mmCIF file of C-alpha atoms in Angstrom:
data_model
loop_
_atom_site.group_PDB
_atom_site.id
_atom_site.type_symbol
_atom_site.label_atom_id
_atom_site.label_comp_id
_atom_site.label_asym_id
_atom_site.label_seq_id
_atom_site.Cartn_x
_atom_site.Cartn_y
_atom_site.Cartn_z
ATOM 1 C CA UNK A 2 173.115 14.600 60.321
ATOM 2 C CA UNK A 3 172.308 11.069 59.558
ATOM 3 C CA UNK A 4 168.868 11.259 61.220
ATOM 4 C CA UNK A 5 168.178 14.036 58.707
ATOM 5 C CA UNK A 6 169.150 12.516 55.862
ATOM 6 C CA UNK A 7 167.110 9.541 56.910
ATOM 7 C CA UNK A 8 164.352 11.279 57.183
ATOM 8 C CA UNK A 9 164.616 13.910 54.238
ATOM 9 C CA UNK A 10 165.341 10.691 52.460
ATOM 10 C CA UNK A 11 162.110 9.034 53.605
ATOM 11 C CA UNK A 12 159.631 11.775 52.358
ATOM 12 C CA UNK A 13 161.334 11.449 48.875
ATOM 13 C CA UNK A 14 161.523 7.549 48.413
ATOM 14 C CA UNK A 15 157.762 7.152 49.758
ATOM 15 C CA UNK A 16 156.220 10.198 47.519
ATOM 16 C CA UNK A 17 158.530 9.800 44.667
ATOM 17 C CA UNK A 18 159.830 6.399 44.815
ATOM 18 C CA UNK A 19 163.061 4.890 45.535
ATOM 19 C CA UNK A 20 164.266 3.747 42.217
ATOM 20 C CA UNK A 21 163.165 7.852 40.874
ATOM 21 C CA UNK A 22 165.461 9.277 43.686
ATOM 22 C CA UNK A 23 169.160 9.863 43.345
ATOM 23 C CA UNK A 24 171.232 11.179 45.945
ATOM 24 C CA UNK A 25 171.481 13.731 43.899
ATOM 25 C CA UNK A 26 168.356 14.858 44.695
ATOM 26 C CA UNK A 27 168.509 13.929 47.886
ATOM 27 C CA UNK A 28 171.709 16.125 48.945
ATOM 28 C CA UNK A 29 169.787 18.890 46.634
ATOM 29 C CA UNK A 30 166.550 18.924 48.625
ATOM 30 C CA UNK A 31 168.638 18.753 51.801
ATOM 31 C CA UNK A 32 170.919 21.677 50.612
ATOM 32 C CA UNK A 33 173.866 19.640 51.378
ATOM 33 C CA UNK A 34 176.849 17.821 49.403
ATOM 34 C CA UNK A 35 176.204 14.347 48.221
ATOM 35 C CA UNK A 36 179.415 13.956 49.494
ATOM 36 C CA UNK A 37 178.102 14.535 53.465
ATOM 37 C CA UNK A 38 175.831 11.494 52.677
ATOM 38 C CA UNK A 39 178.324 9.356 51.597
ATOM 39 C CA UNK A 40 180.107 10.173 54.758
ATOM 40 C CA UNK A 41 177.063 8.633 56.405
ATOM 41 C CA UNK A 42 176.036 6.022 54.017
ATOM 42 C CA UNK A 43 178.438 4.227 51.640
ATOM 43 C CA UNK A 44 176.120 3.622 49.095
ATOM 44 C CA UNK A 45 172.384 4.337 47.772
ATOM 45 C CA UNK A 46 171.151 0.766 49.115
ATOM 46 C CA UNK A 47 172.191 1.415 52.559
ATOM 47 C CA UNK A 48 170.319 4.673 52.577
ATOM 48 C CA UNK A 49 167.464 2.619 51.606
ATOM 49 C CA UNK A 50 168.062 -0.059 54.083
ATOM 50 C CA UNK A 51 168.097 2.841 57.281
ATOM 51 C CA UNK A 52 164.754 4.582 55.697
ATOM 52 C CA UNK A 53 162.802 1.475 54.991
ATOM 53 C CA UNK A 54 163.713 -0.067 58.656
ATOM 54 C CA UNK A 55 163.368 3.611 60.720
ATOM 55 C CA UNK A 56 159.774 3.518 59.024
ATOM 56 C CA UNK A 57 159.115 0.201 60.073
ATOM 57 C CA UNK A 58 160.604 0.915 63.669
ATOM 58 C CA UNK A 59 158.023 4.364 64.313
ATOM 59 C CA UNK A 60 154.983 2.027 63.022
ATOM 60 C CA UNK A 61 155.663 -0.653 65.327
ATOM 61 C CA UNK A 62 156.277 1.969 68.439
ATOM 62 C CA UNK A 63 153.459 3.855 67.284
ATOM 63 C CA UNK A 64 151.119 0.226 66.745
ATOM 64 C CA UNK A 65 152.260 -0.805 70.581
ATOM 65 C CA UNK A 66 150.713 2.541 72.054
ATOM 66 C CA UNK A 67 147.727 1.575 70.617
ATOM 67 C CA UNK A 68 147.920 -2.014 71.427
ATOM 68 C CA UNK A 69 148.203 -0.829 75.422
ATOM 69 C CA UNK A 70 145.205 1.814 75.172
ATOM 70 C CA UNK A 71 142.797 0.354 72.613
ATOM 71 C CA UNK A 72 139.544 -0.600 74.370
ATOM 72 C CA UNK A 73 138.857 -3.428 72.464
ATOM 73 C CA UNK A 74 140.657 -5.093 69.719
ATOM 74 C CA UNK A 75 138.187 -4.106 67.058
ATOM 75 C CA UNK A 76 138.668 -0.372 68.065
ATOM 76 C CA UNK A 77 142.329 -1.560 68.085
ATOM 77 C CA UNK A 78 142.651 -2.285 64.335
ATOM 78 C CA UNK A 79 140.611 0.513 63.270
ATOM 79 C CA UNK A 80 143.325 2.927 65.055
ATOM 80 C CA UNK A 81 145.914 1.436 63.696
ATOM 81 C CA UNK A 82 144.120 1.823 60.362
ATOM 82 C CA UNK A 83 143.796 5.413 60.503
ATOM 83 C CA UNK A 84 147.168 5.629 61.926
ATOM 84 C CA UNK A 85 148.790 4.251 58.732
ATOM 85 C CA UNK A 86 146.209 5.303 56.726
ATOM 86 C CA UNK A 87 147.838 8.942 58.165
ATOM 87 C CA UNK A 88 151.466 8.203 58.186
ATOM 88 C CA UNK A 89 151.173 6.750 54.656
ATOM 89 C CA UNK A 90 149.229 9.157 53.021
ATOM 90 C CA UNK A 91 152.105 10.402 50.607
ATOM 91 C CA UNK A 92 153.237 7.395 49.915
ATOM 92 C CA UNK A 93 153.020 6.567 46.389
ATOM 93 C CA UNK A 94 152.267 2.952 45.365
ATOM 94 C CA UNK A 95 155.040 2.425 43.353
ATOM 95 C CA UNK A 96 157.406 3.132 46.013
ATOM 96 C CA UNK A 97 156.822 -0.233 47.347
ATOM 97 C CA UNK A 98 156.679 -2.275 43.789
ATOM 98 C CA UNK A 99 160.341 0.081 43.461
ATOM 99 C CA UNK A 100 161.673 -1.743 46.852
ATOM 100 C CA UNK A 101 160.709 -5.212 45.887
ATOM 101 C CA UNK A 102 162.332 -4.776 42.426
ATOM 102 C CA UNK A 103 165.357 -2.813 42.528
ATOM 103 C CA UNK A 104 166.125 -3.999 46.016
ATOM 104 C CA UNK A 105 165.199 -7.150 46.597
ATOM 105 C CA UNK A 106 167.399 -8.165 49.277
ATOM 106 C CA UNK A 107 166.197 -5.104 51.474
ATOM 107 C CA UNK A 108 162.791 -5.740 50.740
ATOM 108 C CA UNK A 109 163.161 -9.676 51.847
ATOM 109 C CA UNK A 110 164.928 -7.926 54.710
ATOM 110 C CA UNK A 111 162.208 -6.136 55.839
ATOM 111 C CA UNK A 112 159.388 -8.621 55.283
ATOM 112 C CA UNK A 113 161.037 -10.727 57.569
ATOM 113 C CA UNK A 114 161.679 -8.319 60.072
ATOM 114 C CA UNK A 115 158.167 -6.639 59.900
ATOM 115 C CA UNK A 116 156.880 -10.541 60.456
ATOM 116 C CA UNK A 117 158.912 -10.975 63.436
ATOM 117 C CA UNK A 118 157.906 -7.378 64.650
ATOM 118 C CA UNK A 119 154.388 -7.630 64.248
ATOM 119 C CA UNK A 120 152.764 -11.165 64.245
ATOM 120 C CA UNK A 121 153.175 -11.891 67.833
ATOM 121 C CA UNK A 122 151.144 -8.318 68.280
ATOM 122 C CA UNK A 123 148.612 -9.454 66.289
ATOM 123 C CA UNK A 124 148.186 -12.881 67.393
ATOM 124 C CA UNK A 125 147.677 -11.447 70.779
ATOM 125 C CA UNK A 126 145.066 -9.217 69.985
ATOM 126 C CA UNK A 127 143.101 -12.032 68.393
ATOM 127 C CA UNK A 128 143.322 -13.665 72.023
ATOM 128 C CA UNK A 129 142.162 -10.992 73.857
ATOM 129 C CA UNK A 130 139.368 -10.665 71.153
ATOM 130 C CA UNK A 131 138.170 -14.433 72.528
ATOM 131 C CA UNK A 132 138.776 -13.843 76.174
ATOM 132 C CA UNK A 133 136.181 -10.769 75.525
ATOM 133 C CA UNK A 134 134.471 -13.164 73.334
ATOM 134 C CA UNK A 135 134.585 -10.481 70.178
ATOM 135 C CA UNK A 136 136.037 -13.429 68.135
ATOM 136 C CA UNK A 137 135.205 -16.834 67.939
ATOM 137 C CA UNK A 138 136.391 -19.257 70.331
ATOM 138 C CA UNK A 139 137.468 -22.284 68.224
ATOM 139 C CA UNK A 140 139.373 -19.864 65.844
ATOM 140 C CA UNK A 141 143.684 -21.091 65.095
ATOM 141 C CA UNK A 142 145.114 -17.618 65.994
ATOM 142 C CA UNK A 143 148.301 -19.152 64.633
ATOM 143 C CA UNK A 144 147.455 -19.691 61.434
ATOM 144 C CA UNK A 145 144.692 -16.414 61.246
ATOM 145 C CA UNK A 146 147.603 -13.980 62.443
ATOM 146 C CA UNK A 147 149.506 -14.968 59.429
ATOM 147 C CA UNK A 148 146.742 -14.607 56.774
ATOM 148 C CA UNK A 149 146.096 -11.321 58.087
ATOM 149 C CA UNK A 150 149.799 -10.671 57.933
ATOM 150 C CA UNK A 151 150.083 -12.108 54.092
ATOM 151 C CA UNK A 152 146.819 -10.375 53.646
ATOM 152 C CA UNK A 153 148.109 -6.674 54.836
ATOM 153 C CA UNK A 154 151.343 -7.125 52.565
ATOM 154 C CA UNK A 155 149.312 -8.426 49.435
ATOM 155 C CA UNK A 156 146.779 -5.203 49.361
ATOM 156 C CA UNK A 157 149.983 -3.378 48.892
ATOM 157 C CA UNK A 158 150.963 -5.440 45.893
ATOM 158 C CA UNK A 159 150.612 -3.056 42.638
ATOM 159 C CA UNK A 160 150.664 -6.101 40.390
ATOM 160 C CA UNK A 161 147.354 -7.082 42.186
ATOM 161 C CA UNK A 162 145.608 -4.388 43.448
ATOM 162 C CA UNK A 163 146.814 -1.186 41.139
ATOM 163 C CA UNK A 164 146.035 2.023 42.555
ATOM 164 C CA UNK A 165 144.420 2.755 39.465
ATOM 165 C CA UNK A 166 141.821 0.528 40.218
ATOM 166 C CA UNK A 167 141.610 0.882 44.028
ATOM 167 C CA UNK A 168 142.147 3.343 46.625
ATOM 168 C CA UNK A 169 144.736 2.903 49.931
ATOM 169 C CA UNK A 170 142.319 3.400 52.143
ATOM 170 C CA UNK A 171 139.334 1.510 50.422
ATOM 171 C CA UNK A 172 141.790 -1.825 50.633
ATOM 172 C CA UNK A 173 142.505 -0.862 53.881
ATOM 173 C CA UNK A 174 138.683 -0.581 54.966
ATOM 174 C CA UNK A 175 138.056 -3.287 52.704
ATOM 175 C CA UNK A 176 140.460 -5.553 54.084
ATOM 176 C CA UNK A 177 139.898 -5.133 57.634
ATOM 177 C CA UNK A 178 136.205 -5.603 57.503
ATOM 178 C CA UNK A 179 136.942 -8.695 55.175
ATOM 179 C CA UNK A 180 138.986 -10.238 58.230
ATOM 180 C CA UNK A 181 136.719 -8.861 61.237
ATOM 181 C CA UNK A 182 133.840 -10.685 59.431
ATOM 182 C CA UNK A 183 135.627 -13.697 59.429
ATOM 183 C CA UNK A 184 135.903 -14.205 62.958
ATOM 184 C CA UNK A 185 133.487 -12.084 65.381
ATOM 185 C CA UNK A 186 130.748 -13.634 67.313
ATOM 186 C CA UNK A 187 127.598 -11.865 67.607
ATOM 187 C CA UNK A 188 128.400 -9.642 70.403
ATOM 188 C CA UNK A 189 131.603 -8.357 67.779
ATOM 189 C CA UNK A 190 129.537 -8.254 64.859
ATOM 190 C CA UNK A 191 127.105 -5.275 66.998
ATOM 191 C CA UNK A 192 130.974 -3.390 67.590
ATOM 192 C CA UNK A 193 132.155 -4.219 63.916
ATOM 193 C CA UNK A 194 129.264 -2.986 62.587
ATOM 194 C CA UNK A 195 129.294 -0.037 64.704
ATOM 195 C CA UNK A 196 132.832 0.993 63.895
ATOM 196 C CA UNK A 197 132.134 0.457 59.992
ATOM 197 C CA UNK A 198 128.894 3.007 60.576
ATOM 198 C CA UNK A 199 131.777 5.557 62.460
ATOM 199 C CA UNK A 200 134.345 5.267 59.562
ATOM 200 C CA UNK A 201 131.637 5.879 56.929
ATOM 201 C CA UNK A 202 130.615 8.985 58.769
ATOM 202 C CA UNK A 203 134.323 9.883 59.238
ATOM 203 C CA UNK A 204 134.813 9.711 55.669
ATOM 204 C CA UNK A 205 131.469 11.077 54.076
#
């Protein structure tokens, strides 16, 4: 039962947001008592602590299968792109701006775990990018695996970049490209520019 409720619970925080979703309507969409989730979760923030770090647990499985069969780590990041681009697709803005204020602690939470989850992946991709000399050789893959990292996280920011104003997956495209640019050589730029032509088709 708990894996259901996580996951019922998931599909409402991320399309409705998690401040706008009682467990009310929670144990209502899931035809249950609210008093079966409490027998699972003692409160609403620990529901919201299992969701947000389940979601973050799939995405980094799912980003490692990629990581192993990605050709190239250009074609890497554009998979993991559409991947998210995918899995996220009902997820409303707001739910994130909802986490950060309303529960702060288990948004810190899972910054800090999605850092420790996900930086070493993408530092090593941007070595592998300069052993197949995609990516410059002289670039600090330190310090440009945590500016894509703060990058990633900031695009998500609705005080910033309202989704009003811009699209998911235009930040995402945006984004990525702005980064690639950055740091391919020649012989990356040909691939980059190759994948940008795909994802325009793709999306026409």
């Amino acid at each position: 039962m708990k894996k259901e409720i996580i996951s019922k619970s998931e599909e409402l925080f991320l399309s409705l947001g998690f401040k706008n979703v009682t467990m009310d309507d929670i144990a209502s969409a899931m035809g249950i008592s609210k008093k079966t989730i409490y027998a699972n979760f003692s409160n609403k923030t620990e529901l919201v602590r299992a969701v947000t770090f389940s979601v973050l647990e799939y995405i980094y499985q799912e980003i490692e299968k990629i990581n192993k069969s990605a050709i190239n780590p250009i074609e890497e990041l554009y998979q993991i792109k559409m991947f998210v681009m995918d899995y996220l697709r009902n997820e409303r803005g707001s739910a994130q701006f909802q986490l950060k204020k309303y529960y702060p602690k288990v948004f810190e939470q899972l910054e800090i775990k999605k850092f420790e989850k996900m930086h070493s992946s993408v530092e090593n991709s941007l070595i592998k990018g300069v052993e197949l000399e995609l990516f410059r050789p002289i670039i600090d893959t330190a310090f440009i695996s945590r500016v894509y990292f703060v990058g990633m996280s900031g695009i998500r920011d609705q005080s910033v970049f309202s989704e009003d104003m811009f699209d998911k997956n235009y930040l995402m495209e945006s984004y990525l490209e702005y980064h690639l640019r950055a740091i391919v050589t020649e012989k990356g730029l040909g691939l980059l520019n190759k994948y940008i032509k795909q994802n325009k088709t793709q999306n026409a």
